[in-house]
Amino acid sequence: GEDVEQSLFLSVREGDSSVINCTYTDSSSTYLYWYKQEPGAGLQLLTYIFSNMDMKQDQRLTVLLNKKDKHLSLRIADTQTGDSAIYFCAERKEGGGNKLTFGTGTQLKVEL
Amino acid sequence: NAGVTQTPKFRVLKTGQSMTLLCAQDMNHEYMYWYRQDPGMGLRLIHYSVGEGTTAKGEVPDGYNVSRLKKQNFLLGLESAAPSQTSVYFCASSFPGRAYEQYFGPGTRLTVT
């Protein structure tokens, strides 16, 4: 199908690690992205990974890519209350316009 | 740099009314996009533009029109608003290079009654 799939909710305790998962659709996607949306705000790019990589680390964020299974994950280490937000994965497909296809978003709730 | 700005932030329309949403970017980006965000559905692309004077349809273009008369502006028009167009609308822009990342505006919340 055409959908990029994510689970809708994730709840973690402050200080724990969070893992947000995404299944994308197109094995030819060249870039995969993670965006964060805080309440009432637009989307902010967190990180991205090029399709010839299988891991990318950026401070507390680790992105893992399994091309065979078309599975992408975002791990947030030492999750803080400020990490509470909706997280979207997105894939860039080949073709004109740099169009992205977004997942449905995962609402991360960080509890004290 | 202001980045991507959107006007207005909120709007309530009656069915059948028309309006135009304005998106402006000051990053000299070639590409611009209009998305709508609905609960449980992520973001869906309405229309996009790869340069001044060009526009193209996205995933959900029906009921919307767009224009890109200046490189920095991308307008989204609703000619006859319907309740199904109640949504949050986001504009984004990108540069055709590097990782092609898109930069988003803060959104416009539109309610059609």
Coordinates of N, CA and C in Angstrom, one line a residue:
Chain A
G1 N 0.8 -1.2 0.0 CA 0.0 0.0 0.0 C 0.8 1.3 0.0
E2 N 0.2 2.4 0.1 CA 0.8 3.7 0.0 C 1.1 4.3 1.3
D3 N 0.7 3.6 2.4 CA 0.8 4.2 3.7 C 2.1 4.0 4.4
V4 N 2.6 5.1 5.1 CA 3.7 5.0 6.0 C 3.1 4.8 7.3
E5 N 3.5 3.8 8.0 CA 2.7 3.4 9.2 C 3.6 3.6 10.5
Q6 N 2.9 4.2 11.5 CA 3.4 4.4 12.8 C 2.4 4.0 13.9
S7 N 2.8 3.6 15.0 CA 1.9 3.4 16.1 C 1.5 4.8 16.6
L8 N 0.3 4.9 17.2 CA -0.3 6.2 17.5 C 0.3 6.8 18.8
F9 N 0.5 6.0 19.8 CA 0.9 6.5 21.1 C 2.1 5.7 21.7
L10 N 2.9 6.5 22.5 CA 3.9 5.8 23.2 C 4.1 6.6 24.5
S11 N 4.1 5.9 25.6 CA 4.3 6.6 26.9 C 5.5 6.0 27.6
V12 N 6.4 6.9 28.1 CA 7.6 6.5 28.8 C 7.8 7.3 30.0
R13 N 8.7 6.8 30.9 CA 9.0 7.6 32.1 C 10.3 8.5 31.8
E14 N 10.3 9.6 32.4 CA 11.5 10.5 32.3 C 12.7 9.7 32.6
G15 N 13.7 9.9 31.8 CA 15.0 9.2 32.0 C 15.2 7.9 31.2
D16 N 14.0 7.3 30.9 CA 14.1 6.1 30.1 C 14.4 6.4 28.6
S17 N 14.6 5.4 27.8 CA 14.8 5.5 26.4 C 13.4 5.3 25.7
S18 N 13.2 6.1 24.7 CA 12.0 5.9 23.9 C 12.4 5.4 22.5
V19 N 11.6 4.5 22.0 CA 11.8 4.0 20.6 C 10.5 4.1 19.8
I20 N 10.6 4.9 18.8 CA 9.4 5.1 17.9 C 9.7 4.4 16.6
N21 N 8.8 3.7 16.2 CA 8.9 2.8 15.0 C 8.1 3.3 13.8
C22 N 8.6 3.0 12.6 CA 7.9 3.4 11.4 C 8.2 2.4 10.3
T23 N 7.1 2.1 9.5 CA 7.3 1.2 8.4 C 7.0 2.0 7.2
Y24 N 7.9 2.1 6.2 CA 7.7 2.9 5.0 C 7.4 2.0 3.9
T25 N 7.1 2.6 2.7 CA 6.5 1.8 1.6 C 7.5 1.6 0.4
D26 N 8.4 2.5 0.2 CA 9.1 2.5 -1.1 C 10.5 2.1 -0.9
S27 N 10.9 1.0 -1.4 CA 12.3 0.6 -1.2 C 13.3 1.5 -1.9
S28 N 12.8 2.3 -2.8 CA 13.7 3.2 -3.6 C 13.8 4.5 -2.9
S29 N 13.2 4.7 -1.8 CA 13.3 6.0 -1.1 C 14.7 6.3 -0.8
T30 N 15.1 7.6 -1.1 CA 16.5 7.9 -0.9 C 16.8 8.5 0.5
Y31 N 15.9 9.2 1.0 CA 16.1 9.8 2.3 C 14.8 9.5 3.2
L32 N 15.1 9.3 4.5 CA 14.0 9.1 5.4 C 14.2 10.1 6.6
Y33 N 13.2 10.6 7.1 CA 13.2 11.8 8.0 C 12.4 11.5 9.3
W34 N 12.9 12.2 10.3 CA 12.1 12.2 11.5 C 11.8 13.7 11.8
Y35 N 10.5 14.0 12.0 CA 10.1 15.4 12.3 C 9.4 15.4 13.7
K36 N 9.5 16.5 14.4 CA 8.9 16.6 15.7 C 7.9 17.8 15.6
Q37 N 6.7 17.5 16.2 CA 5.7 18.6 16.2 C 5.2 18.8 17.7
E38 N 5.5 20.0 18.2 CA 5.0 20.3 19.5 C 3.7 20.9 19.4
P39 N 2.9 20.9 20.5 CA 1.5 21.4 20.4 C 1.4 22.8 19.9
G40 N 0.5 23.0 18.9 CA 0.2 24.3 18.3 C 1.3 24.8 17.4
A41 N 2.3 24.0 17.0 CA 3.4 24.4 16.2 C 3.5 23.6 14.9
G42 N 4.4 24.1 14.1 CA 4.7 23.4 12.8 C 5.7 22.2 13.1
L43 N 6.0 21.6 12.0 CA 7.0 20.4 12.1 C 8.4 20.9 12.1
Q44 N 9.2 20.3 12.9 CA 10.6 20.7 13.0 C 11.4 19.4 12.6
L45 N 12.4 19.6 11.7 CA 13.2 18.4 11.3 C 14.1 18.1 12.5
L46 N 14.1 16.8 12.9 CA 15.0 16.3 13.9 C 16.3 15.8 13.3
T47 N 16.1 14.9 12.4 CA 17.2 14.2 11.8 C 16.7 13.5 10.5
Y48 N 17.7 13.0 9.8 CA 17.4 12.3 8.6 C 18.5 11.2 8.3
I49 N 18.2 10.2 7.5 CA 19.1 9.2 7.2 C 19.1 8.9 5.7
F50 N 20.2 8.8 5.1 CA 20.3 8.5 3.7 C 20.2 7.0 3.6
S51 N 19.6 6.5 2.5 CA 19.2 5.1 2.4 C 20.4 4.1 2.3
N52 N 21.6 4.6 2.1 CA 22.8 3.7 2.1 C 23.4 3.6 3.4
M53 N 22.8 4.2 4.5 CA 23.2 4.0 5.8 C 22.3 3.1 6.6
D54 N 22.8 2.5 7.7 CA 21.9 1.7 8.5 C 21.8 2.3 9.9
M55 N 22.6 3.3 10.2 CA 22.5 3.9 11.5 C 23.0 5.3 11.5
K56 N 22.4 6.2 12.2 CA 22.9 7.5 12.4 C 22.7 8.0 13.8
Q57 N 23.7 8.6 14.4 CA 23.6 9.0 15.8 C 23.8 10.5 15.8
D58 N 22.9 11.2 16.6 CA 23.0 12.6 16.7 C 22.7 13.0 18.1
Q59 N 23.6 13.1 19.0 CA 23.5 13.4 20.4 C 22.5 12.4 21.0
R60 N 21.4 12.7 21.5 CA 20.5 11.7 22.2 C 19.7 10.9 21.2
L61 N 19.8 11.2 19.9 CA 19.0 10.6 18.9 C 19.8 9.5 18.2
T62 N 19.2 8.3 18.0 CA 19.7 7.3 17.1 C 18.7 6.8 16.2
V63 N 19.0 6.9 14.9 CA 18.1 6.4 13.9 C 18.7 5.1 13.3
L64 N 17.8 4.1 13.3 CA 18.2 2.8 12.7 C 17.3 2.5 11.5
L65 N 17.9 2.0 10.4 CA 17.2 1.8 9.2 C 17.5 0.3 8.8
N66 N 16.4 -0.4 8.5 CA 16.4 -1.8 8.0 C 15.8 -1.7 6.7
K67 N 16.6 -1.7 5.6 CA 16.0 -1.5 4.3 C 15.3 -2.8 3.8
K68 N 15.8 -3.9 4.3 CA 15.1 -5.2 3.9 C 13.7 -5.2 4.3
D69 N 13.5 -4.8 5.6 CA 12.1 -4.8 6.1 C 11.4 -3.5 5.9
K70 N 12.1 -2.5 5.4 CA 11.5 -1.1 5.2 C 11.1 -0.6 6.6
H71 N 11.9 -0.7 7.5 CA 11.6 -0.3 8.9 C 12.6 0.7 9.4
L72 N 12.1 1.8 9.9 CA 12.9 2.9 10.4 C 12.5 3.1 11.9
S73 N 13.5 3.4 12.7 CA 13.2 3.7 14.1 C 14.0 4.9 14.6
L74 N 13.4 5.5 15.6 CA 14.1 6.7 16.3 C 14.2 6.3 17.8
R75 N 15.4 6.3 18.3 CA 15.6 6.1 19.7 C 16.0 7.4 20.3
I76 N 15.3 7.8 21.4 CA 15.6 9.0 22.2 C 16.2 8.5 23.5
A77 N 17.4 8.8 23.8 CA 18.0 8.4 25.0 C 17.7 9.4 26.1
D78 N 17.6 8.9 27.4 CA 17.4 9.8 28.5 C 16.2 10.8 28.2
T79 N 15.0 10.3 27.9 CA 13.9 11.1 27.5 C 13.5 12.1 28.6
Q80 N 13.2 13.3 28.1 CA 12.9 14.4 29.0 C 11.4 14.8 28.8
T81 N 10.8 15.6 29.7 CA 9.5 16.0 29.5 C 9.4 16.9 28.3
G82 N 10.4 17.6 27.9 CA 10.4 18.5 26.7 C 10.4 17.7 25.4
D83 N 10.6 16.4 25.5 CA 10.5 15.5 24.3 C 9.0 15.1 24.0
S84 N 8.1 15.4 24.9 CA 6.7 15.1 24.7 C 6.2 15.9 23.5
A85 N 5.8 15.2 22.4 CA 5.4 15.8 21.2 C 4.9 14.7 20.3
I86 N 4.5 15.1 19.1 CA 4.2 14.1 18.0 C 5.4 13.9 17.1
Y87 N 5.7 12.7 16.8 CA 6.9 12.4 16.0 C 6.4 11.8 14.7
F88 N 6.8 12.4 13.6 CA 6.5 11.9 12.2 C 7.7 11.4 11.5
C89 N 7.5 10.2 10.9 CA 8.5 9.8 10.0 C 8.0 10.1 8.6
A90 N 9.0 10.3 7.7 CA 8.6 10.7 6.3 C 9.6 10.1 5.3
E91 N 9.1 9.7 4.2 CA 10.0 9.2 3.1 C 10.0 10.1 1.9
R92 N 11.2 10.3 1.3 CA 11.3 11.1 0.1 C 11.3 10.1 -1.0
K93 N 10.4 10.3 -2.0 CA 10.3 9.4 -3.1 C 11.0 10.0 -4.3
E94 N 11.4 9.2 -5.2 CA 12.0 9.7 -6.4 C 10.9 10.4 -7.2
G95 N 11.4 11.3 -8.1 CA 10.4 12.1 -8.9 C 10.5 13.5 -8.6
G96 N 9.8 14.4 -9.3 CA 10.0 15.8 -9.2 C 9.5 16.4 -7.9
G97 N 10.0 17.5 -7.5 CA 9.5 18.2 -6.4 C 9.9 17.9 -5.0
N98 N 10.8 16.9 -4.8 CA 11.2 16.5 -3.4 C 10.0 16.2 -2.5
K99 N 9.0 15.6 -3.0 CA 7.8 15.3 -2.2 C 8.1 14.3 -1.2
L100 N 7.4 14.5 0.0 CA 7.6 13.6 1.1 C 6.2 13.0 1.4
T101 N 6.3 11.7 1.8 CA 5.1 11.0 2.3 C 5.3 10.8 3.8
F102 N 4.3 11.3 4.6 CA 4.4 11.3 6.0 C 3.6 10.1 6.6
G103 N 4.1 9.7 7.7 CA 3.4 8.7 8.5 C 2.3 9.4 9.3
T104 N 1.5 8.7 10.1 CA 0.4 9.2 10.8 C 0.8 10.0 12.1
G105 N 2.0 9.7 12.5 CA 2.5 10.4 13.7 C 2.4 9.6 14.9
T106 N 3.3 9.6 15.8 CA 3.3 8.9 17.1 C 3.4 10.0 18.2
Q107 N 2.3 10.0 19.1 CA 2.3 10.9 20.2 C 3.1 10.3 21.3
L108 N 4.2 11.0 21.7 CA 5.1 10.6 22.8 C 4.7 11.3 24.0
K109 N 4.4 10.6 25.1 CA 4.1 11.3 26.4 C 5.1 10.8 27.4
V110 N 5.8 11.8 28.0 CA 6.8 11.5 28.9 C 6.3 11.8 30.3
E111 N 6.3 10.8 31.2 CA 5.7 11.0 32.5 C 6.8 11.0 33.5
L112 N 6.6 11.8 34.6 CA 7.6 11.9 35.7 C 7.7 10.7 36.5
Chain B
N1 N 16.4 35.9 10.0 CA 15.5 35.2 9.0 C 14.2 34.8 9.7
A2 N 13.1 35.1 9.1 CA 11.8 34.7 9.7 C 11.5 33.2 9.3
G3 N 12.2 32.7 8.3 CA 11.9 31.3 7.9 C 10.7 31.3 7.0
V4 N 9.7 30.4 7.4 CA 8.5 30.3 6.7 C 7.4 30.8 7.6
T5 N 6.6 31.8 7.1 CA 5.5 32.4 7.8 C 4.2 32.1 7.1
Q6 N 3.1 32.1 7.9 CA 1.8 31.8 7.3 C 0.8 32.8 7.9
T7 N -0.1 33.3 7.0 CA -1.1 34.2 7.4 C -2.5 33.7 6.9
P8 N -3.6 33.7 7.6 CA -3.6 34.0 9.0 C -3.3 32.8 9.9
K9 N -3.3 32.9 11.2 CA -3.1 31.8 12.1 C -4.4 31.0 12.4
F10 N -5.5 31.7 12.4 CA -6.8 31.1 12.6 C -7.8 31.7 11.7
R11 N -8.8 30.9 11.3 CA -9.9 31.5 10.5 C -11.1 30.6 10.7
V12 N -12.3 31.2 10.8 CA -13.5 30.5 10.7 C -14.3 31.0 9.5
L13 N -14.7 30.1 8.7 CA -15.5 30.4 7.5 C -16.9 29.7 7.5
K14 N -17.8 30.3 6.8 CA -19.1 29.6 6.6 C -19.0 28.8 5.3
T15 N -19.7 27.7 5.2 CA -19.8 26.9 4.0 C -20.1 27.8 2.8
G16 N -19.3 27.7 1.7 CA -19.5 28.4 0.5 C -18.6 29.7 0.4
Q17 N -18.1 30.1 1.6 CA -17.2 31.3 1.5 C -15.9 31.0 0.9
S18 N -15.1 32.0 0.5 CA -13.8 31.8 -0.1 C -12.8 32.4 0.8
M19 N -11.5 32.0 0.6 CA -10.4 32.6 1.3 C -9.1 32.2 0.7
T20 N -8.1 33.0 1.0 CA -6.7 32.7 0.6 C -5.8 32.6 1.7
L21 N -5.0 31.6 1.8 CA -4.0 31.5 2.8 C -2.6 31.9 2.2
L22 N -1.9 32.7 2.9 CA -0.6 33.1 2.4 C 0.6 32.5 3.1
C23 N 1.5 32.0 2.3 CA 2.8 31.5 2.8 C 3.9 32.3 2.2
A24 N 4.8 32.7 3.1 CA 6.0 33.4 2.6 C 7.3 32.8 3.3
Q25 N 8.3 32.7 2.4 CA 9.6 32.2 2.9 C 10.7 33.2 2.5
D26 N 11.7 33.4 3.4 CA 12.8 34.3 3.1 C 14.1 33.6 3.0
M27 N 14.1 32.3 2.6 CA 15.3 31.5 2.5 C 15.7 31.2 1.0
N28 N 15.0 31.9 0.1 CA 15.3 31.8 -1.3 C 15.2 30.3 -1.8
H29 N 14.2 29.6 -1.2 CA 14.0 28.2 -1.6 C 13.2 28.1 -2.9
E30 N 13.6 27.1 -3.7 CA 12.9 26.9 -5.0 C 11.5 26.3 -4.8
Y31 N 11.5 25.3 -3.9 CA 10.3 24.5 -3.8 C 9.4 24.9 -2.6
M32 N 8.1 24.9 -2.8 CA 7.1 25.2 -1.8 C 6.0 24.2 -1.8
Y33 N 5.3 24.0 -0.6 CA 4.3 22.9 -0.5 C 3.2 23.4 0.4
W34 N 2.0 22.9 0.1 CA 0.9 23.1 1.0 C 0.4 21.7 1.5
Y35 N 0.3 21.5 2.8 CA -0.2 20.3 3.4 C -1.4 20.6 4.2
R36 N -2.2 19.6 4.4 CA -3.3 19.6 5.5 C -3.0 18.5 6.5
Q37 N -3.3 18.8 7.7 CA -3.1 17.8 8.8 C -4.4 17.6 9.5
D38 N -4.9 16.3 9.5 CA -6.1 15.9 10.1 C -5.8 14.8 11.1
P39 N -6.5 14.7 12.2 CA -6.2 13.8 13.3 C -6.1 12.4 12.7
G40 N -5.0 11.7 13.1 CA -4.9 10.3 12.7 C -4.5 10.0 11.3
M41 N -4.3 11.1 10.5 CA -3.9 11.0 9.1 C -2.6 11.6 8.7
G42 N -1.9 12.1 9.6 CA -0.6 12.7 9.3 C -0.8 13.9 8.4
L43 N 0.2 14.2 7.6 CA 0.1 15.3 6.7 C -0.1 14.8 5.3
R44 N -1.0 15.5 4.6 CA -1.2 15.1 3.2 C -1.0 16.3 2.3
L45 N -0.3 16.0 1.2 CA 0.1 17.1 0.3 C -1.0 17.5 -0.6
I46 N -1.3 18.8 -0.6 CA -2.4 19.4 -1.4 C -1.9 19.8 -2.8
H47 N -0.9 20.7 -2.8 CA -0.3 21.2 -4.0 C 1.1 21.5 -3.7
Y48 N 2.0 21.6 -4.7 CA 3.3 22.1 -4.5 C 3.8 22.8 -5.8
S49 N 5.0 23.4 -5.6 CA 5.5 24.3 -6.6 C 7.1 24.1 -6.7
V50 N 7.6 23.9 -7.9 CA 9.0 23.7 -8.0 C 9.7 24.9 -8.5
G51 N 9.0 26.0 -8.6 CA 9.6 27.3 -9.0 C 8.5 28.3 -9.2
E52 N 9.0 29.6 -9.3 CA 8.1 30.7 -9.6 C 7.3 30.4 -10.9
G53 N 6.0 30.6 -10.8 CA 5.2 30.4 -12.0 C 4.7 29.0 -12.3
T54 N 5.2 28.0 -11.4 CA 4.8 26.6 -11.7 C 4.1 26.1 -10.4
T55 N 3.1 25.2 -10.7 CA 2.4 24.5 -9.6 C 2.0 23.1 -10.1
A56 N 1.8 22.2 -9.1 CA 1.5 20.9 -9.4 C 0.6 20.3 -8.4
K57 N -0.2 19.3 -8.7 CA -1.2 18.7 -7.8 C -0.4 17.7 -6.9
G58 N -0.9 17.6 -5.7 CA -0.4 16.6 -4.7 C -1.4 15.5 -4.6
E59 N -1.5 15.0 -3.4 CA -2.3 13.9 -3.1 C -3.8 14.2 -3.0
V60 N -4.1 15.4 -2.4 CA -5.5 15.8 -2.2 C -5.8 17.2 -2.7
P61 N -5.8 17.4 -4.0 CA -5.9 18.8 -4.5 C -7.3 19.3 -4.7
D62 N -8.3 18.4 -4.7 CA -9.7 18.8 -5.0 C -10.2 19.9 -4.0
G63 N -10.8 21.0 -4.6 CA -11.3 22.0 -3.8 C -10.4 23.1 -3.4
Y64 N -9.1 23.0 -3.9 CA -8.1 24.0 -3.6 C -7.4 24.5 -4.9
N65 N -7.0 25.7 -4.9 CA -6.2 26.2 -6.0 C -5.0 26.9 -5.4
V66 N -3.9 27.0 -6.2 CA -2.7 27.7 -5.7 C -2.1 28.6 -6.8
S67 N -1.2 29.5 -6.3 CA -0.5 30.3 -7.2 C 0.9 30.7 -6.7
R68 N 1.8 30.7 -7.5 CA 3.2 31.1 -7.1 C 3.7 32.2 -8.1
L69 N 3.2 33.4 -7.9 CA 3.6 34.5 -8.7 C 5.0 35.0 -8.4
K70 N 5.4 34.9 -7.1 CA 6.7 35.3 -6.7 C 7.4 34.2 -6.0
K71 N 8.7 34.1 -6.2 CA 9.4 32.9 -5.6 C 9.2 32.8 -4.1
Q72 N 9.1 33.9 -3.4 CA 9.0 33.8 -2.0 C 7.6 33.5 -1.4
N73 N 6.6 33.6 -2.3 CA 5.2 33.4 -1.8 C 4.5 32.3 -2.5
F74 N 3.6 31.6 -1.7 CA 2.8 30.5 -2.3 C 1.4 30.6 -1.6
L75 N 0.4 30.9 -2.5 CA -0.9 31.1 -2.0 C -1.8 29.9 -2.2
L76 N -2.6 29.6 -1.2 CA -3.6 28.5 -1.3 C -5.0 29.1 -1.2
G77 N -5.8 28.8 -2.2 CA -7.1 29.3 -2.2 C -8.2 28.3 -2.1
L78 N -9.2 28.7 -1.3 CA -10.4 27.8 -1.2 C -11.6 28.7 -1.9
E79 N -12.1 28.2 -3.0 CA -13.1 29.0 -3.7 C -14.5 28.9 -3.0
S80 N -14.8 27.8 -2.6 CA -16.1 27.5 -1.9 C -15.9 26.6 -0.8
A81 N -15.7 27.1 0.4 CA -15.3 26.2 1.5 C -16.4 25.2 1.9
A82 N -15.9 24.0 2.3 CA -16.8 23.0 2.7 C -16.3 22.5 4.1
P83 N -17.3 22.0 4.9 CA -16.9 21.5 6.3 C -15.7 20.5 6.2
S84 N -15.6 19.7 5.1 CA -14.6 18.7 5.0 C -13.2 19.4 4.9
Q85 N -13.1 20.7 4.7 CA -11.9 21.4 4.6 C -11.4 22.0 5.9
T86 N -12.2 21.7 7.0 CA -11.8 22.0 8.3 C -10.5 21.2 8.6
S87 N -9.4 21.9 8.9 CA -8.1 21.3 9.1 C -7.1 22.3 9.6
V88 N -5.9 21.8 9.8 CA -4.8 22.7 10.0 C -3.9 22.6 8.8
Y89 N -3.6 23.8 8.2 CA -2.9 23.8 7.0 C -1.4 24.3 7.2
F90 N -0.5 23.5 6.7 CA 0.9 23.9 6.8 C 1.5 24.1 5.5
C91 N 2.4 25.1 5.4 CA 3.2 25.4 4.3 C 4.6 25.0 4.6
A92 N 5.3 24.6 3.6 CA 6.7 24.2 3.8 C 7.5 24.7 2.5
S93 N 8.8 24.8 2.7 CA 9.7 25.1 1.6 C 10.9 24.2 1.7
S94 N 11.6 24.1 0.5 CA 12.9 23.3 0.5 C 13.7 23.8 -0.6
F95 N 15.0 23.4 -0.5 CA 16.0 23.7 -1.5 C 16.4 22.4 -2.2
P96 N 16.4 22.4 -3.5 CA 16.8 21.1 -4.2 C 18.2 20.7 -4.1
G97 N 18.6 20.3 -2.9 CA 20.0 19.9 -2.7 C 20.2 19.4 -1.3
R98 N 21.4 19.0 -1.0 CA 21.6 18.5 0.4 C 20.6 17.3 0.6
A99 N 20.0 17.3 1.8 CA 19.1 16.3 2.1 C 17.7 16.6 1.8
Y100 N 17.5 17.7 1.0 CA 16.1 18.1 0.6 C 15.2 18.3 1.7
E101 N 15.7 18.7 2.9 CA 14.8 18.8 4.1 C 13.8 19.9 3.8
Q102 N 12.6 19.7 4.3 CA 11.5 20.7 4.2 C 11.4 21.5 5.5
Y103 N 11.2 22.8 5.4 CA 11.1 23.7 6.5 C 9.6 24.2 6.6
F104 N 9.0 24.0 7.8 CA 7.6 24.3 7.9 C 7.3 25.6 8.6
G105 N 6.1 26.1 8.2 CA 5.5 27.3 8.9 C 4.8 26.8 10.1
P106 N 4.2 27.8 10.9 CA 3.5 27.4 12.1 C 2.1 26.9 11.9
G107 N 1.6 27.0 10.8 CA 0.2 26.5 10.5 C -0.9 27.5 10.6
T108 N -2.0 27.2 9.9 CA -3.2 27.9 9.9 C -4.3 27.0 10.3
R109 N -5.0 27.3 11.4 CA -6.2 26.5 11.8 C -7.4 27.0 11.2
L110 N -8.1 26.2 10.3 CA -9.3 26.7 9.6 C -10.5 25.8 10.0
T111 N -11.5 26.5 10.4 CA -12.8 25.8 10.7 C -13.8 26.3 9.7
V112 N -14.5 25.4 9.1 CA -15.6 25.7 8.2 C -16.9 25.2 8.8
T113 N -17.8 26.1 9.0 CA -19.1 25.7 9.7 C -20.3 25.6 8.7

